[in-house]
mmCIF file of C-alpha atoms (C1' of nucleotides) in Angstrom:
data_model
loop_
_atom_site.group_PDB
_atom_site.id
_atom_site.type_symbol
_atom_site.label_atom_id
_atom_site.label_comp_id
_atom_site.label_asym_id
_atom_site.label_seq_id
_atom_site.Cartn_x
_atom_site.Cartn_y
_atom_site.Cartn_z
ATOM 1 C CA MET A 1 132.555 126.085 120.192
ATOM 2 C CA PRO A 2 130.082 123.201 120.896
ATOM 3 C CA GLU A 3 131.453 119.989 121.344
ATOM 4 C CA LEU A 4 129.764 116.958 123.808
ATOM 5 C CA PRO A 5 129.762 118.592 126.413
ATOM 6 C CA GLU A 6 128.202 121.940 125.459
ATOM 7 C CA VAL A 7 126.156 119.118 123.385
ATOM 8 C CA GLU A 8 124.792 116.745 126.020
ATOM 9 C CA THR A 9 123.381 119.903 127.742
ATOM 10 C CA ILE A 10 121.766 121.469 124.664
ATOM 11 C CA ARG A 11 120.316 117.826 124.971
ATOM 12 C CA ARG A 12 119.201 117.087 128.693
ATOM 13 C CA GLY A 13 117.445 120.945 128.543
ATOM 14 C CA LEU A 14 115.275 120.424 125.707
ATOM 15 C CA GLU A 15 113.962 116.712 126.170
ATOM 16 C CA PRO A 16 111.945 117.613 128.484
ATOM 17 C CA HIS A 17 110.062 120.754 126.733
ATOM 18 C CA LEU A 18 110.346 119.180 122.920
ATOM 19 C CA VAL A 19 109.145 115.549 124.218
ATOM 20 C CA GLY A 20 105.488 115.411 122.697
ATOM 21 C CA LEU A 21 104.982 118.399 120.541
ATOM 22 C CA THR A 22 104.606 119.125 116.704
ATOM 23 C CA LEU A 23 106.086 120.471 114.581
ATOM 24 C CA GLN A 24 103.442 123.018 112.198
ATOM 25 C CA SER A 25 105.933 124.833 110.716
ATOM 26 C CA LEU A 26 109.810 124.739 109.648
ATOM 27 C CA THR A 27 111.864 127.441 107.733
ATOM 28 C CA VAL A 28 115.178 127.784 106.761
ATOM 29 C CA THR A 29 115.676 131.606 105.582
ATOM 30 C CA ASP A 30 119.350 130.457 104.664
ATOM 31 C CA GLN A 31 119.605 127.151 102.700
ATOM 32 C CA LYS A 32 123.205 127.111 103.303
ATOM 33 C CA VAL A 33 123.249 125.172 106.025
ATOM 34 C CA LEU A 34 120.755 122.500 105.194
ATOM 35 C CA ASP A 35 122.553 118.985 104.157
ATOM 36 C CA LEU A 36 119.393 117.132 102.586
ATOM 37 C CA SER A 37 121.807 114.904 100.477
ATOM 38 C CA ALA A 38 120.172 111.869 102.405
ATOM 39 C CA ARG A 39 117.064 113.075 102.256
ATOM 40 C CA ASP A 40 113.920 110.460 102.325
ATOM 41 C CA GLY A 41 111.088 113.085 102.295
ATOM 42 C CA THR A 42 110.879 116.504 101.809
ATOM 43 C CA LEU A 43 111.443 118.876 104.923
ATOM 44 C CA SER A 44 107.261 120.160 104.693
ATOM 45 C CA SER A 45 106.812 116.057 105.262
ATOM 46 C CA LEU A 46 107.771 116.994 109.427
ATOM 47 C CA GLU A 47 105.100 118.836 109.681
ATOM 48 C CA GLY A 48 102.234 117.392 111.779
ATOM 49 C CA GLN A 49 104.283 114.610 113.199
ATOM 50 C CA ARG A 50 105.627 114.586 116.071
ATOM 51 C CA ILE A 51 108.455 115.019 118.268
ATOM 52 C CA GLU A 52 109.495 111.308 120.408
ATOM 53 C CA THR A 53 113.058 111.812 121.145
ATOM 54 C CA VAL A 54 116.129 113.871 121.270
ATOM 55 C CA THR A 55 118.961 112.837 121.903
ATOM 56 C CA ARG A 56 122.726 112.976 120.645
ATOM 57 C CA ARG A 57 126.345 110.855 119.548
ATOM 58 C CA GLY A 58 129.077 112.870 119.493
ATOM 59 C CA LYS A 59 128.989 116.847 118.160
ATOM 60 C CA TYR A 60 125.511 115.486 116.365
ATOM 61 C CA LEU A 61 122.201 116.594 118.641
ATOM 62 C CA VAL A 62 119.501 114.463 117.002
ATOM 63 C CA ILE A 63 116.064 114.541 117.379
ATOM 64 C CA GLY A 64 113.746 111.911 116.490
ATOM 65 C CA PHE A 65 110.018 112.371 115.055
ATOM 66 C CA GLU A 66 107.108 109.479 114.085
ATOM 67 C CA ARG A 67 108.970 108.838 110.254
ATOM 68 C CA HIS A 68 111.627 111.251 110.516
ATOM 69 C CA TYR A 69 114.659 112.564 112.373
ATOM 70 C CA LEU A 70 116.721 115.823 112.988
ATOM 71 C CA ILE A 71 119.923 116.138 112.801
ATOM 72 C CA PHE A 72 122.341 119.137 114.090
ATOM 73 C CA HIS A 73 125.966 119.422 113.676
ATOM 74 C CA LEU A 74 127.035 123.433 115.497
ATOM 75 C CA GLY A 75 130.044 123.080 113.217
ATOM 76 C CA MET A 76 131.729 126.101 115.958
ATOM 77 C CA THR A 77 129.359 129.580 116.761
ATOM 78 C CA GLY A 78 125.477 127.141 116.542
ATOM 79 C CA GLN A 79 122.848 127.839 119.136
ATOM 80 C CA LEU A 80 119.620 125.844 119.293
ATOM 81 C CA THR A 81 117.269 127.757 121.770
ATOM 82 C CA LEU A 82 113.832 127.726 123.037
ATOM 83 C CA ARG A 83 111.092 130.590 122.466
ATOM 84 C CA ASP A 84 108.165 130.861 123.833
ATOM 85 C CA PRO A 85 106.711 133.731 121.109
ATOM 86 C CA ARG A 86 104.626 135.170 124.275
ATOM 87 C CA ARG A 87 107.004 136.034 126.895
ATOM 88 C CA PRO A 88 109.117 139.060 126.505
ATOM 89 C CA ASP A 89 112.622 138.693 125.092
ATOM 90 C CA ALA A 90 115.306 139.815 127.356
ATOM 91 C CA THR A 91 116.707 142.509 125.407
ATOM 92 C CA GLY A 92 119.673 145.287 126.413
ATOM 93 C CA PHE A 93 122.792 143.154 126.038
ATOM 94 C CA GLU A 94 126.515 143.540 125.633
ATOM 95 C CA ARG A 95 127.669 141.653 122.459
ATOM 96 C CA THR A 96 124.095 141.480 120.697
ATOM 97 C CA ILE A 97 125.452 139.800 117.923
ATOM 98 C CA THR A 98 127.816 136.586 119.280
ATOM 99 C CA GLY A 99 124.962 136.427 121.498
ATOM 100 C CA LEU A 100 127.517 135.191 123.823
ATOM 101 C CA GLU A 101 126.052 137.530 127.194
ATOM 102 C CA TRP A 102 121.579 136.842 126.660
ATOM 103 C CA CYS A 103 120.921 135.168 128.638
ATOM 104 C CA GLU A 104 117.237 133.777 128.947
ATOM 105 C CA GLN A 105 114.652 133.320 125.139
ATOM 106 C CA HIS A 106 116.019 136.579 122.723
ATOM 107 C CA ALA A 107 113.609 137.034 119.281
ATOM 108 C CA PRO A 108 115.341 135.487 115.661
ATOM 109 C CA ASP A 109 118.089 138.821 113.900
ATOM 110 C CA ARG A 110 119.581 137.518 110.816
ATOM 111 C CA HIS A 111 122.133 134.910 111.727
ATOM 112 C CA THR A 112 118.937 132.944 113.200
ATOM 113 C CA HIS A 113 118.738 130.365 109.892
ATOM 114 C CA VAL A 114 116.305 128.366 111.116
ATOM 115 C CA HIS A 115 112.932 128.147 112.449
ATOM 116 C CA ILE A 116 110.673 125.566 113.745
ATOM 117 C CA LEU A 117 107.256 126.298 115.241
ATOM 118 C CA PHE A 118 105.580 123.956 117.581
ATOM 119 C CA GLY A 119 101.722 123.520 117.658
ATOM 120 C CA ASN A 120 101.245 124.599 121.670
ATOM 121 C CA GLY A 121 103.276 127.691 119.940
ATOM 122 C CA TRP A 122 106.881 127.375 120.979
ATOM 123 C CA GLN A 123 109.726 128.293 118.546
ATOM 124 C CA LEU A 124 113.038 125.783 118.910
ATOM 125 C CA LEU A 125 115.103 128.428 117.115
ATOM 126 C CA PHE A 126 118.904 127.351 114.836
ATOM 127 C CA ARG A 127 121.735 130.364 115.351
ATOM 128 C CA ASP A 128 124.673 130.304 113.295
ATOM 129 C CA ILE A 129 127.350 133.962 112.058
ATOM 130 C CA ARG A 130 130.029 131.176 110.871
ATOM 131 C CA LYS A 131 127.654 129.241 109.550
ATOM 132 C CA PHE A 132 130.152 125.794 109.500
ATOM 133 C CA GLY A 133 126.571 124.264 111.319
ATOM 134 C CA ARG A 134 124.679 122.010 109.311
ATOM 135 C CA VAL A 135 121.393 120.577 109.457
ATOM 136 C CA TYR A 136 120.107 117.168 107.976
ATOM 137 C CA MET A 137 117.137 114.725 107.850
ATOM 138 C CA LEU A 138 116.992 111.546 107.915
ATOM 139 C CA ARG A 139 114.249 109.164 106.909
ATOM 140 C CA ARG A 140 113.921 107.841 110.744
ATOM 141 C CA ALA A 141 114.927 104.474 110.906
ATOM 142 C CA LEU A 142 118.157 102.405 112.352
ATOM 143 C CA GLU A 143 120.064 101.934 109.341
ATOM 144 C CA PRO A 144 120.468 105.344 107.451
ATOM 145 C CA LEU A 145 121.468 107.126 111.111
ATOM 146 C CA LEU A 146 123.988 104.532 111.688
ATOM 147 C CA ALA A 147 125.326 104.779 108.008
ATOM 148 C CA PHE A 148 125.010 108.690 108.305
ATOM 149 C CA PHE A 149 127.307 108.746 111.214
ATOM 150 C CA GLU A 150 128.767 106.095 109.280
ATOM 151 C CA VAL A 151 129.834 108.868 106.648
ATOM 152 C CA HIS A 152 130.781 111.296 109.076
ATOM 153 C CA HIS A 153 133.457 109.917 110.849
ATOM 154 C CA LEU A 154 131.776 108.786 114.273
ATOM 155 C CA GLY A 155 133.846 106.426 116.108
ATOM 156 C CA LEU A 156 134.265 105.760 120.192
ATOM 157 C CA GLU A 157 131.117 106.527 121.953
ATOM 158 C CA PRO A 158 132.176 108.236 124.948
ATOM 159 C CA PHE A 159 129.921 107.138 128.432
ATOM 160 C CA THR A 160 129.215 103.714 126.946
ATOM 161 C CA SER A 161 129.990 100.533 126.256
ATOM 162 C CA ASP A 162 131.829 101.526 123.171
ATOM 163 C CA TYR A 163 134.130 103.263 125.238
ATOM 164 C CA ASN A 164 135.723 100.600 125.905
ATOM 165 C CA LEU A 165 140.321 100.571 126.294
ATOM 166 C CA LYS A 166 140.910 97.348 123.931
ATOM 167 C CA ALA A 167 138.386 100.046 121.139
ATOM 168 C CA PHE A 168 140.113 102.831 122.895
ATOM 169 C CA LEU A 169 144.877 101.176 121.694
ATOM 170 C CA ALA A 170 143.692 100.031 118.053
ATOM 171 C CA GLY A 171 142.905 103.749 118.031
ATOM 172 C CA PHE A 172 146.360 103.726 118.317
ATOM 173 C CA LYS A 173 147.725 101.010 115.686
ATOM 174 C CA ASN A 174 149.591 102.562 112.337
ATOM 175 C CA ARG A 175 149.649 105.848 113.926
ATOM 176 C CA THR A 176 151.999 108.645 113.764
ATOM 177 C CA LEU A 177 150.660 111.240 113.971
ATOM 178 C CA ARG A 178 150.087 113.970 117.488
ATOM 179 C CA LEU A 179 148.114 113.312 120.482
ATOM 180 C CA LYS A 180 146.677 116.717 119.642
ATOM 181 C CA SER A 181 145.451 115.852 115.792
ATOM 182 C CA LEU A 182 144.179 112.157 117.200
ATOM 183 C CA LEU A 183 142.157 113.905 119.602
ATOM 184 C CA LEU A 184 141.124 115.880 117.084
ATOM 185 C CA ASN A 185 139.454 113.252 114.977
ATOM 186 C CA GLN A 186 136.747 112.395 115.758
ATOM 187 C CA ALA A 187 136.476 109.014 113.483
ATOM 188 C CA PHE A 188 138.977 108.132 116.784
ATOM 189 C CA VAL A 189 136.529 109.402 120.176
ATOM 190 C CA ALA A 190 133.643 111.356 118.485
ATOM 191 C CA GLY A 191 132.922 114.802 120.957
ATOM 192 C CA VAL A 192 135.954 115.565 121.428
ATOM 193 C CA GLY A 193 137.294 119.072 120.102
ATOM 194 C CA ASN A 194 140.178 121.468 120.899
ATOM 195 C CA ILE A 195 139.064 122.872 124.527
ATOM 196 C CA TYR A 196 138.472 119.089 125.575
ATOM 197 C CA ALA A 197 141.714 117.767 123.488
ATOM 198 C CA ASP A 198 143.842 120.494 125.632
ATOM 199 C CA GLU A 199 142.198 120.044 128.900
ATOM 200 C CA ALA A 200 142.205 115.944 129.106
ATOM 201 C CA LEU A 201 146.057 116.493 128.006
ATOM 202 C CA PHE A 202 146.809 117.866 130.939
ATOM 203 C CA GLU A 203 144.425 115.845 132.643
ATOM 204 C CA ALA A 204 146.506 113.104 131.898
ATOM 205 C CA GLY A 205 149.889 114.687 131.557
ATOM 206 C CA LEU A 206 151.158 114.388 127.945
ATOM 207 C CA HIS A 207 152.629 116.932 126.143
ATOM 208 C CA PRO A 208 150.722 117.779 122.605
ATOM 209 C CA ALA A 209 153.582 117.044 119.835
ATOM 210 C CA ARG A 210 154.339 113.490 120.866
ATOM 211 C CA ARG A 211 153.399 110.805 118.962
ATOM 212 C CA THR A 212 150.906 108.846 119.116
ATOM 213 C CA SER A 213 153.529 105.983 118.320
ATOM 214 C CA SER A 214 155.446 107.106 121.155
ATOM 215 C CA LEU A 215 153.435 106.570 124.271
ATOM 216 C CA ARG A 216 153.459 103.265 126.344
ATOM 217 C CA ARG A 217 150.473 101.372 126.937
ATOM 218 C CA ALA A 218 150.355 103.141 130.849
ATOM 219 C CA GLU A 219 150.158 106.954 129.291
ATOM 220 C CA LYS A 220 147.405 105.443 127.047
ATOM 221 C CA GLU A 221 145.540 104.358 129.493
ATOM 222 C CA ARG A 222 146.030 107.748 132.211
ATOM 223 C CA LEU A 223 144.347 108.973 128.208
ATOM 224 C CA PHE A 224 141.591 107.072 128.604
ATOM 225 C CA LEU A 225 140.762 108.527 131.595
ATOM 226 C CA ALA A 226 140.819 111.663 131.075
ATOM 227 C CA ILE A 227 139.187 111.876 128.197
ATOM 228 C CA GLN A 228 135.625 110.643 129.780
ATOM 229 C CA THR A 229 136.929 113.276 133.252
ATOM 230 C CA VAL A 230 136.732 116.033 131.460
ATOM 231 C CA LEU A 231 133.702 115.884 129.319
ATOM 232 C CA GLU A 232 131.989 115.224 132.338
ATOM 233 C CA ARG A 233 133.134 117.760 134.633
ATOM 234 C CA GLY A 234 131.833 120.235 131.248
ATOM 235 C CA ILE A 235 129.422 118.432 130.981
ATOM 236 C CA GLU A 236 128.895 118.874 134.975
ATOM 237 C CA PHE A 237 129.006 122.780 134.699
ATOM 238 C CA GLY A 238 127.306 123.214 131.961
ATOM 239 C CA GLY A 239 129.223 123.650 129.645
ATOM 240 C CA THR A 240 132.075 126.030 127.850
ATOM 241 C CA SER A 241 131.358 129.276 127.100
ATOM 242 C CA PHE A 242 133.749 130.857 125.349
ATOM 243 C CA ARG A 243 133.023 132.869 123.440
ATOM 244 C CA ASP A 244 129.067 131.115 121.304
ATOM 245 C CA PHE A 245 127.858 128.820 123.609
ATOM 246 C CA VAL A 246 124.366 129.391 125.435
ATOM 247 C CA ASN A 247 122.164 126.189 126.849
ATOM 248 C CA SER A 248 119.241 125.738 124.963
ATOM 249 C CA GLU A 249 116.961 128.440 127.456
ATOM 250 C CA GLY A 250 120.729 130.826 126.250
ATOM 251 C CA GLU A 251 122.044 130.692 129.028
ATOM 252 C CA LYS A 252 126.203 131.139 129.373
ATOM 253 C CA GLY A 253 127.990 127.624 130.964
ATOM 254 C CA THR A 254 130.691 127.842 133.735
ATOM 255 C CA ASN A 255 132.937 125.438 133.120
ATOM 256 C CA GLN A 256 135.101 128.420 131.180
ATOM 257 C CA GLU A 257 135.828 128.779 135.468
ATOM 258 C CA LYS A 258 137.059 125.038 135.378
ATOM 259 C CA LEU A 259 139.540 124.998 132.876
ATOM 260 C CA PHE A 260 143.405 123.798 133.344
ATOM 261 C CA VAL A 261 144.850 125.549 130.348
ATOM 262 C CA TYR A 262 142.358 126.020 127.757
ATOM 263 C CA GLY A 263 142.884 130.177 127.489
ATOM 264 C CA ARG A 264 145.446 130.253 130.216
ATOM 265 C CA GLU A 265 148.231 131.167 128.048
ATOM 266 C CA GLY A 266 150.981 132.555 130.829
ATOM 267 C CA GLU A 267 148.991 132.047 133.476
ATOM 268 C CA GLN A 268 149.800 129.994 136.542
ATOM 269 C CA CYS A 269 149.493 125.852 136.281
ATOM 270 C CA LEU A 270 146.732 125.520 138.433
ATOM 271 C CA LYS A 271 149.365 122.306 139.589
ATOM 272 C CA CYS A 272 152.000 123.952 139.683
ATOM 273 C CA GLY A 273 152.236 126.885 139.045
ATOM 274 C CA THR A 274 154.465 127.498 136.107
ATOM 275 C CA PRO A 275 153.055 129.496 133.284
ATOM 276 C CA ILE A 276 150.926 127.829 130.821
ATOM 277 C CA VAL A 277 152.274 127.852 127.122
ATOM 278 C CA LYS A 278 150.341 128.259 124.049
ATOM 279 C CA THR A 279 151.532 126.802 120.305
ATOM 280 C CA VAL A 280 150.090 125.633 117.115
ATOM 281 C CA ILE A 281 149.499 122.106 116.335
ATOM 282 C CA SER A 282 147.489 121.297 113.262
ATOM 283 C CA GLN A 283 146.829 124.248 112.921
ATOM 284 C CA ARG A 284 144.752 124.785 115.945
ATOM 285 C CA GLY A 285 145.107 126.465 118.983
ATOM 286 C CA THR A 286 147.461 123.967 122.209
ATOM 287 C CA HIS A 287 147.311 125.546 125.181
ATOM 288 C CA PHE A 288 149.740 123.082 128.245
ATOM 289 C CA CYS A 289 152.011 123.518 131.117
ATOM 290 C CA PRO A 290 156.004 122.602 130.148
ATOM 291 C CA LYS A 291 156.335 121.065 133.056
ATOM 292 C CA CYS A 292 153.298 118.599 133.972
ATOM 293 C CA GLN A 293 152.615 118.053 130.256
ATOM 294 C CA PRO A 294 156.474 117.035 129.269
ATOM 295 C CA ARG A 295 157.914 116.552 125.876
ATOM 296 C CA ARG A 296 159.340 112.951 126.781
ATOM 297 C CA PRO A 297 157.544 110.831 129.374
ATOM 298 C CA ALA A 298 159.036 110.353 132.228
ATOM 299 C CA ARG A 299 162.290 108.270 133.234
ATOM 300 C CA LEU A 300 160.448 104.447 134.298
ATOM 301 C CA PRO A 301 161.566 104.269 138.317
ATOM 302 C "C1'" DC B 1 146.611 104.785 103.239
ATOM 303 C "C1'" DG B 2 147.839 108.435 106.674
ATOM 304 C "C1'" DT B 3 148.377 113.464 107.029
ATOM 305 C "C1'" DT B 4 148.267 117.089 106.304
ATOM 306 C "C1'" DG B 5 146.959 122.197 105.078
ATOM 307 C "C1'" DA B 6 143.840 124.777 102.641
ATOM 308 C "C1'" DT B 7 138.821 126.935 102.663
ATOM 309 C "C1'" DC B 8 134.212 128.051 103.600
ATOM 310 C "C1'" DC B 9 131.820 132.081 107.793
ATOM 311 C "C1'" DT B 10 131.409 136.111 109.832
ATOM 312 C "C1'" DG B 11 132.091 139.118 114.080
ATOM 313 C "C1'" DG B 12 136.148 140.261 117.780
ATOM 314 C "C1'" DG B 13 140.257 142.548 119.023
ATOM 315 C "C1'" DC B 14 144.198 145.186 118.911
ATOM 316 C "C1'" DG B 15 147.657 147.847 117.210
ATOM 317 C "C1'" DC B 16 148.356 152.046 114.246
ATOM 318 C "C1'" DT C 1 136.007 156.512 115.167
ATOM 319 C "C1'" DG C 2 138.179 153.791 111.072
ATOM 320 C "C1'" DC C 3 141.533 150.777 108.802
ATOM 321 C "C1'" DG C 4 143.725 146.622 108.394
ATOM 322 C "C1'" DC C 5 145.537 142.388 110.112
ATOM 323 C "C1'" DC C 6 145.094 138.712 113.030
ATOM 324 C "C1'" DC C 7 142.361 135.039 115.472
ATOM 325 C "C1'" DA C 8 138.785 131.882 116.936
ATOM 326 C "C1'" DG C 9 135.346 126.226 120.029
ATOM 327 C "C1'" DG C 10 134.675 122.046 113.177
ATOM 328 C "C1'" DA C 11 134.859 118.647 109.197
ATOM 329 C "C1'" DT C 12 135.825 118.226 105.139
ATOM 330 C "C1'" DC C 13 138.656 117.072 101.080
ATOM 331 C "C1'" DA C 14 142.835 117.596 97.501
ATOM 332 C "C1'" DA C 15 147.121 117.130 97.741
ATOM 333 C "C1'" DC C 16 151.229 114.732 99.331
#
DNA sequence: CGTTGATCCTGGGCGC
DNA sequence: TGCGCCCAGGATCAAC
């Protein structure tokens, strides 16, 4: 679910509400989602600390308290929402389990694993059906944060000076894997997941099964630009809500209406009318247009 | 070292 | 209605 555009959408929703709030208590109802291997202090040491920053790196959301970072990775089905218990919760949803049809705030349920209560009465709720998501806690300093990103193999960060053509091209060095697999590797470009990988390859007109070693310079440059294009569009439309994604207010994004290939198997390509094909590459569903994304590169003119 | 495949979870959707 | 099966947006680690 949550790739860079979804996490950024959540970040933008949380930041104006969270900055300045003081954490009163933090409750973890399923320890499985906790990873305190790199912590420096106990969870209770967060009590009384004020939130100063809400940032993001790849698919990781980083909440900066006065002395610690609380870091969230939403896995496949993670949701991070704000709730004001003094307001009525929305009810009567079509799918109460996945939360896909949920809008506005909702009450905690058996899939809500972390509850954070703030001094003003608001709650920040972490909910994750499949429990692939994780919550981490670090001492607030640059060095442990960079070490954390290092341990989790985070590569180029889109929309920063970090993401430049030279570094991008270096990612192709000595590699033979398929393009789709390269894009899913967070050590290459951080934040790209299955949906945006397929969309970026369509945008660049590249076949997902092509080997990285077969790309010409111009094709790599197209991919370099295409990744930013599709991520930007995803953010612009508030993220892609295929199943579970909701923003910090519990609302769906609309980027699923803007996709060219993902989830469109058998439907006509929006550019050429050819039916979109779905296949499997490194065990992930992969969608592409066989005409717009030829397996063999077009001959030079 | 690079690459592939199994695995962790739960729910939804489909065919029978 | 129920059951079995397959699928799902991620990341890690063992094994080749």
